[in-house]
Short mmCIF file of N, CA and C in Angstrom, two decimals:
data_model
loop_
_atom_site.label_atom_id
_atom_site.label_comp_id
_atom_site.label_asym_id
_atom_site.label_seq_id
_atom_site.Cartn_x
_atom_site.Cartn_y
_atom_site.Cartn_z
N HIS S 164 94.75 73.33 54.39
CA HIS S 164 94.78 74.79 54.40
C HIS S 164 95.53 75.31 55.59
N GLY S 165 95.76 74.51 56.59
CA GLY S 165 96.56 74.90 57.73
C GLY S 165 95.70 75.69 58.78
N LEU S 166 96.43 76.24 59.74
CA LEU S 166 95.80 76.94 60.84
C LEU S 166 95.97 78.45 60.66
N LYS S 167 95.03 79.21 61.12
CA LYS S 167 95.16 80.67 61.08
C LYS S 167 96.06 81.10 62.23
N ALA S 168 97.17 81.71 61.91
CA ALA S 168 98.15 82.20 62.91
C ALA S 168 97.96 83.65 63.14
N ILE S 169 97.84 84.06 64.39
CA ILE S 169 97.64 85.46 64.78
C ILE S 169 98.85 85.91 65.56
N PRO S 170 99.58 86.93 65.04
CA PRO S 170 100.79 87.37 65.76
C PRO S 170 100.45 88.40 66.86
N LEU S 171 101.19 88.23 67.96
CA LEU S 171 101.15 89.18 69.07
C LEU S 171 102.58 89.56 69.39
N THR S 172 102.93 90.84 69.19
CA THR S 172 104.27 91.28 69.45
C THR S 172 104.49 91.67 70.89
N VAL S 173 105.58 91.26 71.48
CA VAL S 173 105.86 91.64 72.81
C VAL S 173 106.21 93.06 72.99
N ASP S 174 106.62 93.76 71.91
CA ASP S 174 106.98 95.15 71.98
C ASP S 174 105.90 96.06 72.52
N HIS S 175 104.66 95.67 72.41
CA HIS S 175 103.56 96.52 72.91
C HIS S 175 103.32 96.28 74.41
N TYR S 176 104.04 95.38 75.00
CA TYR S 176 103.83 95.11 76.45
C TYR S 176 104.98 95.68 77.31
N TYR S 177 105.69 96.69 76.79
CA TYR S 177 106.62 97.42 77.63
C TYR S 177 105.86 98.20 78.69
N LEU S 178 106.45 98.32 79.85
CA LEU S 178 105.83 99.19 80.88
C LEU S 178 105.93 100.63 80.42
N PRO S 179 104.94 101.46 80.74
CA PRO S 179 105.01 102.86 80.43
C PRO S 179 106.26 103.45 81.10
N LEU S 180 106.79 104.49 80.52
CA LEU S 180 108.04 105.08 80.98
C LEU S 180 108.06 105.37 82.47
N ASP S 181 106.95 105.90 83.01
CA ASP S 181 106.90 106.26 84.43
C ASP S 181 106.86 105.05 85.32
N ARG S 182 106.69 103.87 84.77
CA ARG S 182 106.73 102.60 85.58
C ARG S 182 108.01 101.80 85.29
N GLN S 183 108.84 102.28 84.44
CA GLN S 183 110.13 101.57 84.12
C GLN S 183 111.05 101.64 85.32
N PRO S 184 111.51 100.48 85.81
CA PRO S 184 112.32 100.46 87.05
C PRO S 184 113.60 101.28 86.94
N LYS S 185 114.31 101.26 85.82
CA LYS S 185 115.58 102.00 85.71
C LYS S 185 115.37 103.46 85.40
N TYR S 186 114.15 103.83 85.06
CA TYR S 186 113.84 105.27 84.82
C TYR S 186 113.59 105.98 86.17
N GLN S 187 113.19 105.23 87.14
CA GLN S 187 112.75 105.84 88.43
C GLN S 187 113.86 106.65 89.09
N ALA S 188 115.06 106.19 89.08
CA ALA S 188 116.15 106.86 89.86
C ALA S 188 116.48 108.24 89.35
N ARG S 189 116.71 108.42 88.06
CA ARG S 189 117.20 109.70 87.54
C ARG S 189 116.22 110.38 86.57
N LYS S 190 115.14 109.67 86.21
CA LYS S 190 114.17 110.17 85.25
C LYS S 190 114.77 110.43 83.88
N LEU S 191 115.71 109.59 83.51
CA LEU S 191 116.37 109.69 82.19
C LEU S 191 115.94 108.54 81.30
N ARG S 192 115.41 108.81 80.17
CA ARG S 192 114.96 107.76 79.24
C ARG S 192 116.10 106.86 78.84
N SER S 193 117.34 107.41 78.75
CA SER S 193 118.47 106.64 78.34
C SER S 193 118.83 105.54 79.34
N ASP S 194 118.32 105.62 80.56
CA ASP S 194 118.59 104.59 81.58
C ASP S 194 117.72 103.35 81.38
N VAL S 195 116.67 103.48 80.59
CA VAL S 195 115.73 102.33 80.42
C VAL S 195 116.42 101.27 79.55
N ASP S 196 116.42 100.02 80.01
CA ASP S 196 116.94 98.90 79.31
C ASP S 196 115.81 98.10 78.68
N TYR S 197 115.43 98.41 77.44
CA TYR S 197 114.30 97.77 76.82
C TYR S 197 114.57 96.31 76.50
N ASP S 198 115.81 95.85 76.64
CA ASP S 198 116.11 94.43 76.44
C ASP S 198 115.92 93.61 77.70
N ALA S 199 115.72 94.22 78.88
CA ALA S 199 115.60 93.52 80.14
C ALA S 199 114.14 93.13 80.37
N ILE S 200 113.91 91.98 80.96
CA ILE S 200 112.56 91.48 81.22
C ILE S 200 111.85 92.47 82.19
N GLU S 201 112.61 93.13 83.06
CA GLU S 201 112.05 94.08 84.01
C GLU S 201 111.32 95.27 83.30
N SER S 202 111.66 95.49 82.04
CA SER S 202 111.00 96.59 81.33
C SER S 202 109.65 96.17 80.77
N MET S 203 109.32 94.89 80.90
CA MET S 203 108.10 94.39 80.34
C MET S 203 106.97 94.27 81.39
N ASP S 204 105.75 94.37 80.96
CA ASP S 204 104.60 94.22 81.83
C ASP S 204 104.21 92.73 81.86
N VAL S 205 105.05 91.93 82.56
CA VAL S 205 104.89 90.50 82.61
C VAL S 205 103.50 90.09 83.14
N GLU S 206 103.07 90.82 84.15
CA GLU S 206 101.75 90.53 84.75
C GLU S 206 100.61 90.66 83.73
N LEU S 207 100.68 91.73 82.94
CA LEU S 207 99.62 91.97 81.94
C LEU S 207 99.71 90.94 80.81
N ILE S 208 100.91 90.63 80.32
CA ILE S 208 100.94 89.62 79.27
C ILE S 208 100.48 88.26 79.74
N ASN S 209 100.78 87.90 80.94
CA ASN S 209 100.26 86.59 81.45
C ASN S 209 98.75 86.61 81.60
N GLU S 210 98.23 87.72 82.05
CA GLU S 210 96.77 87.88 82.15
C GLU S 210 96.11 87.76 80.78
N HIS S 211 96.73 88.45 79.79
CA HIS S 211 96.17 88.41 78.43
C HIS S 211 96.33 87.02 77.79
N LEU S 212 97.46 86.38 77.96
CA LEU S 212 97.63 85.07 77.39
C LEU S 212 96.65 84.06 77.94
N THR S 213 96.43 84.10 79.24
CA THR S 213 95.47 83.25 79.87
C THR S 213 94.04 83.47 79.31
N ALA S 214 93.67 84.73 79.23
CA ALA S 214 92.32 85.07 78.69
C ALA S 214 92.20 84.64 77.23
N LEU S 215 93.24 84.86 76.45
CA LEU S 215 93.19 84.53 75.03
C LEU S 215 93.03 83.00 74.84
N LEU S 216 93.80 82.24 75.60
CA LEU S 216 93.68 80.77 75.49
C LEU S 216 92.39 80.24 76.01
N ASP S 217 91.72 81.04 76.85
CA ASP S 217 90.36 80.66 77.34
C ASP S 217 89.27 81.13 76.36
N GLY S 218 89.71 81.67 75.16
CA GLY S 218 88.79 82.06 74.16
C GLY S 218 88.25 83.50 74.27
N GLU S 219 88.76 84.26 75.25
CA GLU S 219 88.27 85.59 75.49
C GLU S 219 88.99 86.66 74.58
N GLU S 220 88.35 87.77 74.47
CA GLU S 220 88.92 88.90 73.77
C GLU S 220 89.61 89.84 74.78
N VAL S 221 90.74 90.39 74.41
CA VAL S 221 91.48 91.30 75.26
C VAL S 221 91.73 92.62 74.51
N MET S 222 92.06 93.65 75.24
CA MET S 222 92.50 94.92 74.68
C MET S 222 94.01 94.98 74.84
N THR S 223 94.74 94.69 73.75
CA THR S 223 96.20 94.69 73.88
C THR S 223 96.65 96.13 73.87
N PRO S 224 97.75 96.40 74.58
CA PRO S 224 98.27 97.77 74.61
C PRO S 224 98.93 98.10 73.25
N GLU S 225 99.06 99.39 72.99
CA GLU S 225 99.85 99.83 71.83
C GLU S 225 100.94 100.74 72.42
N TYR S 226 102.19 100.32 72.33
CA TYR S 226 103.28 101.03 72.96
C TYR S 226 103.95 101.91 71.87
N CYS S 227 104.16 103.16 72.23
CA CYS S 227 104.85 104.08 71.32
C CYS S 227 106.29 104.26 71.79
N MET S 228 107.24 103.71 71.01
CA MET S 228 108.64 103.75 71.36
C MET S 228 109.17 105.21 71.36
N LYS S 229 108.57 106.03 70.58
CA LYS S 229 109.03 107.43 70.51
C LYS S 229 108.75 108.21 71.79
N THR S 230 107.60 107.89 72.47
CA THR S 230 107.25 108.60 73.68
C THR S 230 107.53 107.80 74.93
N GLY S 231 107.56 106.48 74.82
CA GLY S 231 107.71 105.61 76.00
C GLY S 231 106.42 105.31 76.71
N TYR S 232 105.32 105.65 76.10
CA TYR S 232 104.01 105.43 76.74
C TYR S 232 103.05 104.68 75.79
N ARG S 233 102.05 104.13 76.41
CA ARG S 233 101.01 103.41 75.64
C ARG S 233 100.03 104.41 75.06
N ILE S 234 99.53 104.02 73.90
CA ILE S 234 98.52 104.85 73.21
C ILE S 234 97.14 104.15 73.48
N ALA S 235 96.27 104.92 74.14
CA ALA S 235 94.91 104.41 74.44
C ALA S 235 94.09 104.45 73.24
N PRO S 236 93.15 103.56 73.04
CA PRO S 236 92.72 102.53 73.99
C PRO S 236 93.41 101.17 73.82
N GLY S 237 94.26 101.03 72.81
CA GLY S 237 94.85 99.73 72.49
C GLY S 237 94.05 99.09 71.36
N HIS S 238 94.13 97.80 71.24
CA HIS S 238 93.51 97.05 70.15
C HIS S 238 92.77 95.83 70.66
N ARG S 239 91.57 95.64 70.12
CA ARG S 239 90.83 94.39 70.43
C ARG S 239 91.58 93.23 69.78
N PHE S 240 91.70 92.16 70.51
CA PHE S 240 92.51 91.06 70.06
C PHE S 240 91.90 89.75 70.53
N GLN S 241 91.74 88.78 69.61
CA GLN S 241 91.19 87.49 69.99
C GLN S 241 91.74 86.45 69.01
N ILE S 242 91.93 85.27 69.50
CA ILE S 242 92.40 84.18 68.65
C ILE S 242 91.15 83.63 67.98
N PRO S 243 91.15 83.57 66.62
CA PRO S 243 89.98 82.96 65.97
C PRO S 243 89.81 81.49 66.30
N GLU S 244 88.63 81.03 66.21
CA GLU S 244 88.37 79.59 66.46
C GLU S 244 89.22 78.76 65.55
N GLY S 245 89.93 77.80 66.16
CA GLY S 245 90.82 76.94 65.41
C GLY S 245 92.16 77.58 65.08
N GLY S 246 92.40 78.76 65.55
CA GLY S 246 93.63 79.51 65.25
C GLY S 246 94.68 79.25 66.30
N ILE S 247 95.88 79.74 66.00
CA ILE S 247 96.98 79.65 66.93
C ILE S 247 97.56 81.06 67.17
N LEU S 248 98.14 81.24 68.37
CA LEU S 248 98.70 82.51 68.72
C LEU S 248 100.25 82.36 68.55
N VAL S 249 100.83 83.37 67.86
CA VAL S 249 102.25 83.42 67.68
C VAL S 249 102.77 84.63 68.40
N ILE S 250 103.56 84.42 69.44
CA ILE S 250 104.11 85.54 70.22
C ILE S 250 105.54 85.80 69.67
N GLU S 251 105.78 87.07 69.33
CA GLU S 251 107.01 87.43 68.64
C GLU S 251 107.76 88.47 69.51
N GLY S 252 109.05 88.31 69.67
CA GLY S 252 109.90 89.26 70.29
C GLY S 252 110.95 88.69 71.18
N ILE S 253 111.80 89.57 71.69
CA ILE S 253 112.99 89.18 72.48
C ILE S 253 112.65 88.30 73.64
N HIS S 254 111.52 88.57 74.31
CA HIS S 254 111.23 87.78 75.53
C HIS S 254 110.21 86.68 75.29
N ALA S 255 109.86 86.40 74.05
CA ALA S 255 108.85 85.41 73.77
C ALA S 255 109.22 84.04 74.33
N LEU S 256 110.53 83.74 74.41
CA LEU S 256 111.01 82.44 74.92
C LEU S 256 111.23 82.43 76.43
N ASN S 257 111.17 83.60 77.02
CA ASN S 257 111.46 83.68 78.47
C ASN S 257 110.35 83.03 79.24
N PRO S 258 110.64 82.09 80.17
CA PRO S 258 109.59 81.41 80.89
C PRO S 258 108.65 82.33 81.70
N GLN S 259 109.17 83.50 82.09
CA GLN S 259 108.30 84.42 82.85
C GLN S 259 107.15 84.91 82.00
N TYR S 260 107.38 84.92 80.68
CA TYR S 260 106.40 85.42 79.76
C TYR S 260 105.16 84.50 79.59
N SER S 261 105.38 83.22 79.88
CA SER S 261 104.29 82.25 79.73
C SER S 261 104.08 81.43 81.00
N LYS S 262 104.47 81.98 82.14
CA LYS S 262 104.42 81.23 83.37
C LYS S 262 102.99 80.88 83.83
N ALA S 263 102.00 81.67 83.34
CA ALA S 263 100.63 81.40 83.73
C ALA S 263 99.99 80.32 82.86
N LEU S 264 100.67 79.82 81.86
CA LEU S 264 100.10 78.87 80.88
C LEU S 264 100.54 77.48 81.19
N ALA S 265 99.67 76.53 80.92
CA ALA S 265 100.01 75.13 81.05
C ALA S 265 101.07 74.81 79.99
N PRO S 266 102.13 74.08 80.35
CA PRO S 266 103.20 73.82 79.39
C PRO S 266 102.72 73.13 78.09
N GLU S 267 101.66 72.33 78.18
CA GLU S 267 101.21 71.61 76.96
C GLU S 267 100.50 72.55 76.01
N LYS S 268 100.23 73.80 76.44
CA LYS S 268 99.60 74.79 75.57
C LYS S 268 100.64 75.67 74.85
N VAL S 269 101.91 75.41 75.10
CA VAL S 269 102.95 76.28 74.57
C VAL S 269 103.90 75.46 73.68
N PHE S 270 104.18 75.97 72.51
CA PHE S 270 105.14 75.36 71.56
C PHE S 270 106.12 76.47 71.18
N LYS S 271 107.32 76.38 71.64
CA LYS S 271 108.31 77.45 71.46
C LYS S 271 109.21 77.21 70.27
N ILE S 272 109.28 78.26 69.40
CA ILE S 272 110.12 78.20 68.21
C ILE S 272 111.17 79.32 68.34
N PHE S 273 112.42 78.98 68.10
CA PHE S 273 113.45 79.96 68.07
C PHE S 273 113.80 80.20 66.60
N LEU S 274 113.60 81.46 66.16
CA LEU S 274 113.77 81.81 64.80
C LEU S 274 114.86 82.87 64.77
N SER S 275 115.99 82.53 64.06
CA SER S 275 117.12 83.44 64.06
C SER S 275 118.01 83.12 62.85
N PRO S 276 118.73 84.15 62.33
CA PRO S 276 119.76 83.86 61.28
C PRO S 276 120.94 83.18 61.94
N ILE S 277 121.04 81.91 61.86
CA ILE S 277 122.04 81.13 62.59
C ILE S 277 123.32 80.97 61.80
N THR S 278 123.24 80.74 60.49
CA THR S 278 124.41 80.49 59.72
C THR S 278 124.91 81.75 59.02
N GLN S 279 126.20 81.68 58.64
CA GLN S 279 126.77 82.79 57.88
C GLN S 279 126.23 82.75 56.46
N LEU S 280 126.17 83.93 55.81
CA LEU S 280 125.75 84.01 54.42
C LEU S 280 126.98 84.21 53.53
N SER S 281 127.14 83.44 52.52
CA SER S 281 128.22 83.64 51.57
C SER S 281 127.86 84.77 50.62
N ILE S 282 128.71 85.77 50.60
CA ILE S 282 128.52 86.92 49.72
C ILE S 282 129.13 86.63 48.39
N ASP S 283 130.32 86.06 48.38
CA ASP S 283 130.97 85.57 47.19
C ASP S 283 131.95 84.46 47.67
N GLU S 284 132.87 84.07 46.78
CA GLU S 284 133.77 82.97 47.10
C GLU S 284 134.70 83.27 48.26
N ALA S 285 134.94 84.53 48.54
CA ALA S 285 135.95 84.90 49.57
C ALA S 285 135.36 85.57 50.79
N ASN S 286 134.07 85.97 50.72
CA ASN S 286 133.50 86.77 51.82
C ASN S 286 132.21 86.21 52.39
N VAL S 287 132.09 86.24 53.67
CA VAL S 287 130.86 85.80 54.28
C VAL S 287 130.35 86.88 55.20
N MET S 288 129.01 86.88 55.43
CA MET S 288 128.43 87.78 56.40
C MET S 288 128.08 87.00 57.63
N LYS S 289 128.66 87.36 58.80
CA LYS S 289 128.39 86.62 59.99
C LYS S 289 126.96 86.78 60.43
N SER S 290 126.46 85.80 61.17
CA SER S 290 125.07 85.86 61.67
C SER S 290 124.85 87.10 62.54
N THR S 291 125.87 87.51 63.27
CA THR S 291 125.77 88.74 64.09
C THR S 291 125.49 89.95 63.20
N ASP S 292 126.17 90.02 62.06
CA ASP S 292 125.96 91.11 61.15
C ASP S 292 124.52 91.10 60.55
N SER S 293 124.03 89.89 60.32
CA SER S 293 122.64 89.76 59.82
C SER S 293 121.65 90.33 60.84
N ARG S 294 121.91 89.99 62.13
CA ARG S 294 121.03 90.45 63.17
C ARG S 294 121.11 91.99 63.33
N LEU S 295 122.30 92.50 63.17
CA LEU S 295 122.50 93.97 63.21
C LEU S 295 121.70 94.65 62.09
N LEU S 296 121.79 94.14 60.88
CA LEU S 296 121.06 94.74 59.74
C LEU S 296 119.53 94.64 59.96
N ARG S 297 119.07 93.52 60.49
CA ARG S 297 117.62 93.42 60.77
C ARG S 297 117.22 94.38 61.87
N ARG S 298 118.07 94.54 62.88
CA ARG S 298 117.78 95.45 63.96
C ARG S 298 117.74 96.93 63.47
N MET S 299 118.68 97.25 62.59
CA MET S 299 118.72 98.59 62.06
C MET S 299 117.41 98.88 61.27
N CYS S 300 117.01 97.94 60.46
CA CYS S 300 115.76 98.14 59.71
C CYS S 300 114.57 98.25 60.64
N ARG S 301 114.45 97.39 61.63
CA ARG S 301 113.33 97.45 62.54
C ARG S 301 113.34 98.74 63.36
N ASP S 302 114.49 99.14 63.84
CA ASP S 302 114.59 100.36 64.63
C ASP S 302 114.19 101.59 63.77
N PHE S 303 114.59 101.61 62.51
CA PHE S 303 114.26 102.72 61.65
C PHE S 303 112.77 102.76 61.39
N LEU S 304 112.20 101.62 61.00
CA LEU S 304 110.81 101.52 60.62
C LEU S 304 109.83 101.69 61.71
N PHE S 305 110.14 101.15 62.92
CA PHE S 305 109.19 101.07 63.97
C PHE S 305 109.52 101.87 65.21
N ARG S 306 110.77 102.29 65.36
CA ARG S 306 111.13 103.03 66.58
C ARG S 306 111.66 104.42 66.31
N GLY S 307 111.76 104.79 65.01
CA GLY S 307 112.22 106.10 64.69
C GLY S 307 113.72 106.35 64.99
N HIS S 308 114.53 105.29 65.01
CA HIS S 308 115.94 105.42 65.28
C HIS S 308 116.72 105.45 63.94
N SER S 309 117.77 106.26 63.93
CA SER S 309 118.68 106.20 62.80
C SER S 309 119.60 104.99 62.89
N GLY S 310 120.22 104.67 61.75
CA GLY S 310 121.18 103.59 61.74
C GLY S 310 122.32 103.84 62.72
N SER S 311 122.80 105.08 62.82
CA SER S 311 123.87 105.42 63.74
C SER S 311 123.48 105.22 65.21
N LYS S 312 122.18 105.53 65.53
CA LYS S 312 121.73 105.28 66.89
C LYS S 312 121.72 103.79 67.22
N THR S 313 121.27 102.97 66.28
CA THR S 313 121.26 101.54 66.47
C THR S 313 122.70 101.05 66.65
N LEU S 314 123.62 101.52 65.84
CA LEU S 314 125.02 101.14 66.01
C LEU S 314 125.56 101.52 67.38
N ARG S 315 125.20 102.69 67.88
CA ARG S 315 125.65 103.10 69.25
C ARG S 315 125.09 102.19 70.32
N MET S 316 123.91 101.62 70.09
CA MET S 316 123.25 100.74 71.09
C MET S 316 123.72 99.25 70.91
N TRP S 317 124.40 98.93 69.84
CA TRP S 317 124.63 97.54 69.47
C TRP S 317 125.35 96.74 70.55
N ASN S 318 126.32 97.31 71.23
CA ASN S 318 127.02 96.56 72.30
C ASN S 318 126.06 96.15 73.41
N ASN S 319 125.13 97.06 73.77
CA ASN S 319 124.12 96.75 74.77
C ASN S 319 123.16 95.68 74.22
N VAL S 320 122.82 95.79 72.99
CA VAL S 320 121.93 94.81 72.37
C VAL S 320 122.55 93.40 72.46
N ARG S 321 123.85 93.33 72.13
CA ARG S 321 124.52 92.07 72.18
C ARG S 321 124.56 91.48 73.57
N LYS S 322 124.74 92.38 74.58
CA LYS S 322 124.71 91.93 75.97
C LYS S 322 123.34 91.41 76.33
N GLY S 323 122.28 92.08 75.77
CA GLY S 323 120.90 91.63 76.00
C GLY S 323 120.66 90.29 75.37
N GLU S 324 121.23 90.01 74.17
CA GLU S 324 121.05 88.74 73.54
C GLU S 324 121.65 87.62 74.43
N ASP S 325 122.83 87.90 74.96
CA ASP S 325 123.52 86.92 75.82
C ASP S 325 122.74 86.68 77.10
N LYS S 326 122.04 87.69 77.59
CA LYS S 326 121.35 87.54 78.86
C LYS S 326 119.85 87.12 78.69
N TRP S 327 119.20 87.57 77.62
CA TRP S 327 117.75 87.42 77.51
C TRP S 327 117.28 86.49 76.36
N ILE S 328 118.16 86.17 75.46
CA ILE S 328 117.71 85.28 74.37
C ILE S 328 118.43 83.94 74.37
N PHE S 329 119.75 84.01 74.25
CA PHE S 329 120.52 82.77 74.11
C PHE S 329 120.33 81.78 75.25
N PRO S 330 120.16 82.22 76.53
CA PRO S 330 119.92 81.20 77.58
C PRO S 330 118.64 80.36 77.38
N PHE S 331 117.71 80.90 76.61
CA PHE S 331 116.43 80.19 76.42
C PHE S 331 116.32 79.47 75.08
N GLN S 332 117.26 79.67 74.19
CA GLN S 332 117.13 79.09 72.85
C GLN S 332 117.18 77.56 72.87
N ASN S 333 117.81 76.97 73.85
CA ASN S 333 117.85 75.49 73.92
C ASN S 333 116.67 74.89 74.58
N ASP S 334 115.78 75.72 75.14
CA ASP S 334 114.56 75.23 75.76
C ASP S 334 113.37 75.32 74.82
N THR S 335 113.66 75.33 73.53
CA THR S 335 112.58 75.48 72.56
C THR S 335 112.18 74.10 72.01
N ASP S 336 111.03 74.06 71.38
CA ASP S 336 110.55 72.85 70.74
C ASP S 336 111.08 72.73 69.33
N TYR S 337 111.47 73.88 68.73
CA TYR S 337 111.89 73.84 67.36
C TYR S 337 112.79 75.05 67.09
N VAL S 338 113.84 74.86 66.33
CA VAL S 338 114.78 75.92 65.94
C VAL S 338 114.70 76.07 64.42
N MET S 339 114.53 77.33 63.97
CA MET S 339 114.44 77.58 62.54
C MET S 339 115.50 78.64 62.18
N ASN S 340 116.29 78.29 61.17
CA ASN S 340 117.34 79.19 60.71
C ASN S 340 116.72 80.14 59.64
N SER S 341 116.71 81.40 59.89
CA SER S 341 116.10 82.36 58.98
C SER S 341 117.13 83.10 58.12
N ALA S 342 118.40 82.61 58.10
CA ALA S 342 119.45 83.25 57.31
C ALA S 342 119.11 83.23 55.80
#
């Protein structure tokens, strides 16, 4: 029957807007780089991960992308007995995110559309385009962004991939192609 997997998204661990490093200088939301590790509450996630692996219950934050702030009180969260924790998001592979954990307690999986998709005999969709389409859907459904806003951000997103995802993809225990 397998193990009960409980997902924990890193998106809820963004620092509140007034604690965002790049927001401090000009107080402009557009200055915040949500793809940078500095935008994350690394201290809190490490505290929560340690507590969760010790069998404790934590109150996970709920981050509202539309306002840039957390919604109180958050959510009660605990790994069920015999269960496993799945951490999802751009920084899930970043060693800073799991630095408080013993390496033998961490199994890292890189999940991404790696190969091109054949549309017909003459056309293929590049993996970059697959990631863009997934990002557009996610941004619309969970962040309140239009497709055109996601397209305007895409160059920065690609830079973020090069800086915050791809350097860590080879340090994983398993790679899964989701194309």
